[in-house]
Coordinates of C-alpha atoms and ligand atoms in Angstrom, one line a residue:
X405 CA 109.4 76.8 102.5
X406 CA 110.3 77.1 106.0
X407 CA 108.1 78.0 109.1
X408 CA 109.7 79.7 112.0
X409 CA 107.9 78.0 115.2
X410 CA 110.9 78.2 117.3
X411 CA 114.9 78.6 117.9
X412 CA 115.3 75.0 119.5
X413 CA 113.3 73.7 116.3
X414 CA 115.5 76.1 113.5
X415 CA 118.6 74.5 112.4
X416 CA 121.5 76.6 114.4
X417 CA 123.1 77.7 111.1
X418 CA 120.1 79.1 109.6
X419 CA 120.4 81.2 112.7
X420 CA 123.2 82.6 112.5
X421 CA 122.3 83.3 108.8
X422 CA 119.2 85.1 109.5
X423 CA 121.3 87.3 112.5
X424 CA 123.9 88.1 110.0
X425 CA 121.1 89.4 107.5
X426 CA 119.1 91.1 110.0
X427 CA 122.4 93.3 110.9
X428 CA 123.5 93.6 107.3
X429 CA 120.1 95.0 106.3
X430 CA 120.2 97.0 109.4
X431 CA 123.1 98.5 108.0
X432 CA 121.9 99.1 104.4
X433 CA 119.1 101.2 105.3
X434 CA 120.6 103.5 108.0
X435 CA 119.7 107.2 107.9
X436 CA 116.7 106.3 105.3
X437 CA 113.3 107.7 106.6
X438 CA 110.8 104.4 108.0
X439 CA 108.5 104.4 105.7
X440 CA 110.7 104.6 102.1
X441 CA 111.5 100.5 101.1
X442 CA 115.0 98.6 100.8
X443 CA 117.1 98.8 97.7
X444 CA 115.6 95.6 97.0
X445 CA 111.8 94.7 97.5
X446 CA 112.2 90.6 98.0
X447 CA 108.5 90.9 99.3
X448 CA 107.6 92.7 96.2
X449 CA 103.8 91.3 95.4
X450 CA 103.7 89.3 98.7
X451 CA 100.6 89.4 100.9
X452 CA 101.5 88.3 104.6
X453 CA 98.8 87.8 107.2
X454 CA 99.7 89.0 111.0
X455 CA 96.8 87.1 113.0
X456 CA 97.3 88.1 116.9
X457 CA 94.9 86.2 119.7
X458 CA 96.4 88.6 122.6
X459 CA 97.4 92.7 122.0
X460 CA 100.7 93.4 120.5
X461 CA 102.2 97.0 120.1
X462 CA 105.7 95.7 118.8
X463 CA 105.2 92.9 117.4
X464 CA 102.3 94.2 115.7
X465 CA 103.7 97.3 114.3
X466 CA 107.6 95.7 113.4
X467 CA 105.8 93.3 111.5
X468 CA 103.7 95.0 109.1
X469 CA 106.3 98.2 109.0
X470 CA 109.0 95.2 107.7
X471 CA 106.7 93.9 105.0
X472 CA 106.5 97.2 103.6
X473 CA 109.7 97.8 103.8
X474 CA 110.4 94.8 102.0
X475 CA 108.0 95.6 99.4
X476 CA 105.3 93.6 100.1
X477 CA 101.4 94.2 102.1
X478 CA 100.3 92.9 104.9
X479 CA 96.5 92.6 106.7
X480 CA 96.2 93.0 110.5
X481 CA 94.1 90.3 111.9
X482 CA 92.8 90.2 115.3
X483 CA 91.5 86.2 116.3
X484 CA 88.3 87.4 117.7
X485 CA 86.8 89.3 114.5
X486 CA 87.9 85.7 112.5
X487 CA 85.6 83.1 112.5
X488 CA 88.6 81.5 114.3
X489 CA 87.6 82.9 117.1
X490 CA 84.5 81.5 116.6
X491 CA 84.6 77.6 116.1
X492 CA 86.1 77.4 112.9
X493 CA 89.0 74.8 113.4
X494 CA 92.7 76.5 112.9
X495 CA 93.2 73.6 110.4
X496 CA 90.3 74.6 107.9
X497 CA 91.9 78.4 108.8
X498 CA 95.2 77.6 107.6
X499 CA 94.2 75.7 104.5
X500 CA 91.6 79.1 103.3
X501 CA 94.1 81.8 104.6
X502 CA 97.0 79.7 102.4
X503 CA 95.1 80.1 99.3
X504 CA 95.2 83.9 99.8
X505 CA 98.3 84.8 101.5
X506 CA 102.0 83.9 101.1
X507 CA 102.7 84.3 105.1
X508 CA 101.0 83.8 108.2
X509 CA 102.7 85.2 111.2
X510 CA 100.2 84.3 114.3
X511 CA 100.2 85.2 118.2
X512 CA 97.7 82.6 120.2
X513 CA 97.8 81.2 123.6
X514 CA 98.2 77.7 123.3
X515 CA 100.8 76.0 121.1
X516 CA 99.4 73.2 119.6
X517 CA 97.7 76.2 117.6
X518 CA 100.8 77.3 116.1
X519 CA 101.6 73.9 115.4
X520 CA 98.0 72.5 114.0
X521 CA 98.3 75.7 111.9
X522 CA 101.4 75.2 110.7
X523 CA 100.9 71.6 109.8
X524 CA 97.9 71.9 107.7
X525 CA 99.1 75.7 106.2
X526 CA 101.1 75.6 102.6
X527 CA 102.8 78.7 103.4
X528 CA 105.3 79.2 105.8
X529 CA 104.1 79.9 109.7
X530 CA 105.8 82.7 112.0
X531 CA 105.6 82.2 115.2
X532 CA 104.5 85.7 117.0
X533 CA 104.2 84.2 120.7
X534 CA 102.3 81.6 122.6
X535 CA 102.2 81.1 126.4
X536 CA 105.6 79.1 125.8
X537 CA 107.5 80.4 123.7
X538 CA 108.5 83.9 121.9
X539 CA 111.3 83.3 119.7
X540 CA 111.2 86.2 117.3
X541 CA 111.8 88.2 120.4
X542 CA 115.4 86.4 121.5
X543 CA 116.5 86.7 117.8
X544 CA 116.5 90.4 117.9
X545 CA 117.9 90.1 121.5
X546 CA 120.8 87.7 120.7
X547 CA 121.2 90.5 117.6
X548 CA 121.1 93.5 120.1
X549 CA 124.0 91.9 122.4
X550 CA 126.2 90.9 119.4
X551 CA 125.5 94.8 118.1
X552 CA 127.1 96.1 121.5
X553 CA 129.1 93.4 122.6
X554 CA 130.3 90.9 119.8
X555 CA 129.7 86.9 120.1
X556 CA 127.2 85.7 122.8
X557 CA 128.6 82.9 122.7
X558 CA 130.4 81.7 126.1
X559 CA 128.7 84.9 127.6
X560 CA 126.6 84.5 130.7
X561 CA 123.1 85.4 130.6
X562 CA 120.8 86.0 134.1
X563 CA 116.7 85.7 133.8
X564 CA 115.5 87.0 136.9
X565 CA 111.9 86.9 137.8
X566 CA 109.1 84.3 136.3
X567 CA 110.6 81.4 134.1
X568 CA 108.1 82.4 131.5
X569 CA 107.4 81.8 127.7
X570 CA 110.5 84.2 127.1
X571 CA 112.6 82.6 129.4
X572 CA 112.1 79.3 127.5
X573 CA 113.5 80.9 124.5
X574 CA 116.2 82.5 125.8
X575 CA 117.0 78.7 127.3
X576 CA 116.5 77.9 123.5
X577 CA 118.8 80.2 122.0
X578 CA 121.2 79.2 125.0
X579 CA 121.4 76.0 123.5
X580 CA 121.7 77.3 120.2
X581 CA 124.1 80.0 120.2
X582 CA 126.4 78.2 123.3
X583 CA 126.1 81.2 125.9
X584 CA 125.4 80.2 130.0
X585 CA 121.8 81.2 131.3
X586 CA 121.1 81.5 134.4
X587 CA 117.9 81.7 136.4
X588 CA 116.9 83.8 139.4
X589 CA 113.3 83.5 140.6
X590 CA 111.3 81.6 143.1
X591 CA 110.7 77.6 142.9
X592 CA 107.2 77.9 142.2
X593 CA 107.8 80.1 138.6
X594 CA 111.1 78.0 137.4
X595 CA 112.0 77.4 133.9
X596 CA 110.1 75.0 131.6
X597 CA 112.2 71.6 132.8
X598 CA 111.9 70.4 129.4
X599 CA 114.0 73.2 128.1
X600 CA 116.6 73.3 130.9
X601 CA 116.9 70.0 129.5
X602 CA 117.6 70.9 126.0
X603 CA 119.9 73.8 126.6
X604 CA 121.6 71.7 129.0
X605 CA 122.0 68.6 125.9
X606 CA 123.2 71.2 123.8
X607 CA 126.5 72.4 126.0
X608 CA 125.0 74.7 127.5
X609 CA 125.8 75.7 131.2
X610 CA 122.0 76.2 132.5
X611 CA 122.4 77.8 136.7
X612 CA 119.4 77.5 138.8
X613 CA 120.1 79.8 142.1
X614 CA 117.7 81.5 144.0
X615 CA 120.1 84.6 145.2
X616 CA 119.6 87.3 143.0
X617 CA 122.4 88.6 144.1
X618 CA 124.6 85.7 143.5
X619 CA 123.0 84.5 140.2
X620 CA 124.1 88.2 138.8
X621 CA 127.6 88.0 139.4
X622 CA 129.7 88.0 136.6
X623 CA 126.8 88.3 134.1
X624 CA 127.1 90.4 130.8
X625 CA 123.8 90.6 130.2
X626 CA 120.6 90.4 133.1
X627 CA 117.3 90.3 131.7
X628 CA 113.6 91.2 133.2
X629 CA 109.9 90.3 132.1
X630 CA 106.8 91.2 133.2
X631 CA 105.3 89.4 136.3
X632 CA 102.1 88.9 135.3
X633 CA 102.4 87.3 131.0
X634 CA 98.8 87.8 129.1
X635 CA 98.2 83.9 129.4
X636 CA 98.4 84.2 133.4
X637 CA 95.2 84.9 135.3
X638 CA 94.7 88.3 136.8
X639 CA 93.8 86.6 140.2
X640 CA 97.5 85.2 140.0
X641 CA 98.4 89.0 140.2
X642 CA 98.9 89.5 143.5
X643 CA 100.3 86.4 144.7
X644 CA 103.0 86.6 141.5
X645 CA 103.6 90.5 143.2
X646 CA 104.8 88.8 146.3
X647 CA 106.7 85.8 144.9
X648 CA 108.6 87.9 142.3
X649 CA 109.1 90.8 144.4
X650 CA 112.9 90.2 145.5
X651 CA 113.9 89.5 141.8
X652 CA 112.9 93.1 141.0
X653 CA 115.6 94.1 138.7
X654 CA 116.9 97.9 140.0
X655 CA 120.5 99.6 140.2
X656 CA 121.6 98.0 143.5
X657 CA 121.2 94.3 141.3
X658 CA 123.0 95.5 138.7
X659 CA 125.7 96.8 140.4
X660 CA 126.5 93.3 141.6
X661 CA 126.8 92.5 137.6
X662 CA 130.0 92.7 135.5
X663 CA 130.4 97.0 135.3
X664 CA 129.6 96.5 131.4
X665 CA 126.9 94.1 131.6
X666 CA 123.7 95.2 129.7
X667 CA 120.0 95.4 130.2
X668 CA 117.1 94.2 128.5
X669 CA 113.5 93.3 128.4
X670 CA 111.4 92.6 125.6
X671 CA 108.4 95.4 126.8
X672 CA 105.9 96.1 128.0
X673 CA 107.6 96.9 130.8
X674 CA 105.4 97.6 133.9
X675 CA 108.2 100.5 135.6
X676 CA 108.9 100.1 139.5
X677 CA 107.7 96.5 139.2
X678 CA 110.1 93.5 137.6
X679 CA 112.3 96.7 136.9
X680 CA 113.1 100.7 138.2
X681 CA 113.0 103.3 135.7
X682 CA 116.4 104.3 136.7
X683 CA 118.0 100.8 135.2
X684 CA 115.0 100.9 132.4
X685 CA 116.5 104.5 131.4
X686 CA 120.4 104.0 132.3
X687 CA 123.4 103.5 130.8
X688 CA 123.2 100.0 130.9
X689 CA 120.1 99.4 129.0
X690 CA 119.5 98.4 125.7
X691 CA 116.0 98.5 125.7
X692 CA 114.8 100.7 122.6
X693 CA 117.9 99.1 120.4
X694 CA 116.2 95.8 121.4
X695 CA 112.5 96.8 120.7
X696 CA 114.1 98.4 117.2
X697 CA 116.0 95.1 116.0
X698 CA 112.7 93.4 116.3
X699 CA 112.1 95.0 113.2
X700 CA 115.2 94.2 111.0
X701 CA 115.4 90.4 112.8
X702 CA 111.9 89.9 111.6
X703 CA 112.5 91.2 108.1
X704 CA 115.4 88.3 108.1
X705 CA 113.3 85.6 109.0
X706 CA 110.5 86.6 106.4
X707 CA 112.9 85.9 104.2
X708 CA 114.4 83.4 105.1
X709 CA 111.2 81.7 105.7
X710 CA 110.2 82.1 102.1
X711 CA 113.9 82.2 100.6
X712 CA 114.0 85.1 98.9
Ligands
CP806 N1 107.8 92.3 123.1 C1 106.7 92.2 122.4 O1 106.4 91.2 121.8 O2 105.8 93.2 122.5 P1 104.3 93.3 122.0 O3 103.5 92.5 123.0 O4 104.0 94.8 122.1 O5 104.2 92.8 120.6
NVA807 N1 105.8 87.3 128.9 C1 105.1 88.3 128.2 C2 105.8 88.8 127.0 C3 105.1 89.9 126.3 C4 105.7 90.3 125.0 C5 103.7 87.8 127.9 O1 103.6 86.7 127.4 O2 102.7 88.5 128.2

């Protein structure tokens, strides 16, 4: 049994493993209408439990479509309707929700949730974002580049905007997969120093500069989030507005990238803001493929998780 809590915690060949799968069972099922399963059901007679403490359209929906796929059923949970989200402790949560499901994918705010559930849980744990980290995200992101691009590895990556929880695991899968990330965004929203640190230990080549314009050059891939995350205050809003403004991802930045670098962001995107519709819908952007391998990277690590 294996929980997935995160890519700096997941052994880097298990990785690989689970990207290679992803792509192959891409592959096997193109052309095939959504809502037909695989060839093979490994989640045939599997129940898997998707718990989410903040919205979710993608995660939400890749998710439960993937279990099916994969033969197995899933239950849509939201935190507030559990008695979770009404004093019961995660730990008495994870032992009852073990004795009826064979998966718990969960989306909370802090992270010693994730981690108190997946310590006292005897299934495995999926990690479906907290306020530091989204991993199953950057898996279906380092699958998206490979897809158009080949290896990641040595490739330079630019975050621009707010050094957020998907920032840190972009810096984990940096450290990971061996590609160079660097950061664009103002002092006061930098990266998680803890995982500049890791990357860095791990050969990495982690770039701190402040010049959006400079920090692009040469880049293959540049990368945008929202300004304002769903752990951030709304009151931040404004101030965030004015911070992250120059960091505004838009055609004039990525002109100053290499010709063929691509585009991503993980959604929701929030047009004319961290990004312009006219990079969001050009010929650089990857968007939809990324938002589509979050389904076959997330069957991968289902299985993976209970090795079947
Ligand atoms: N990117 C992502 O996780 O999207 P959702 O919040 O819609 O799940
Ligand atoms: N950084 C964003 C990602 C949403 C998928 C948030 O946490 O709200």
């Amino acid at each position: 049994m294996n929980h997935f809590l995160d890519i700096h915690t997941t052994d880097p060949a298990d990785l690989r493993a689970i990207i290679d799968q992803a792509s192959a069972m891409k592959r096997a099922r193109q052309g095939r209408p959504k809502g037909t399963p695989d060839d093979d059901r490994p989640l045939a007679g599997r129940m898997v439990a998707l718990i989410f403490e903040k919205p979710s359209t993608r995660t939400r929906v890749s998710f439960d479509v993937g279990v099916r796929q994969m033969g197995g059923q899933t239950m849509v949970l939201s935190g507030q309707d559990m008695q979770l989200g009404h004093g019961e402790t995660i730990a008495d949560t994870a032992r009852v929700m073990s004795r009826y499901v064979d998966l718990i994918m969960i989306r909370t705010f802090d992270e010693s949730v994730l981690a108190e559930m997946a310590d006292h849980a005897s299934v495995p744990v999926i990690n479906g974002l907290t306020d530091r980290s989204h991993p199953c995200q950057i898996m279906a992101d380092v699958m998206t580049f490979e897809e158009h691009r080949g290896p990641i590895a040595g490739k330079k990556v630019v975050w621009a905007g707010d050094g957020n929880n998907v920032c840190s695991s972009f810096l984990h899968a940096a450290g990971q997969f061996g590609f160079d990330l660097t950061f664009t965004g103002p002092m006061q929203l930098d990266p998680d120093p803890e995982y500049v640190g890791f990357a860095r230990r791990k050969g990495a080549r982690v770039t701190i500069e402040r010049d959006p314009a400079r920090a692009v050059e040469g880049a293959d891939l540049v990368v945008a989030d929202t300004w304002v995350s769903m752990h951030d205050s709304q009151s931040s809003k404004e101030r965030r507005h004015n911070m992250l403004r120059p960091y505004q991802v838009n055609a004039e930045l990525m002109g100053k990238a290499k010709p063929d670098a691509l585009f991503m962001h993980c959604l929701p995107a929030h047009r004319g803001e961290e990004v312009t519709s006219e990079v969001m819908d050009g010929p650089q952007s990857v968007i939809w493929d990324e938002a589509e391998n979050r389904l076959h990277a997330q069957k991968a690590i289902m299985r993976w998780c209970l090795g079947v």
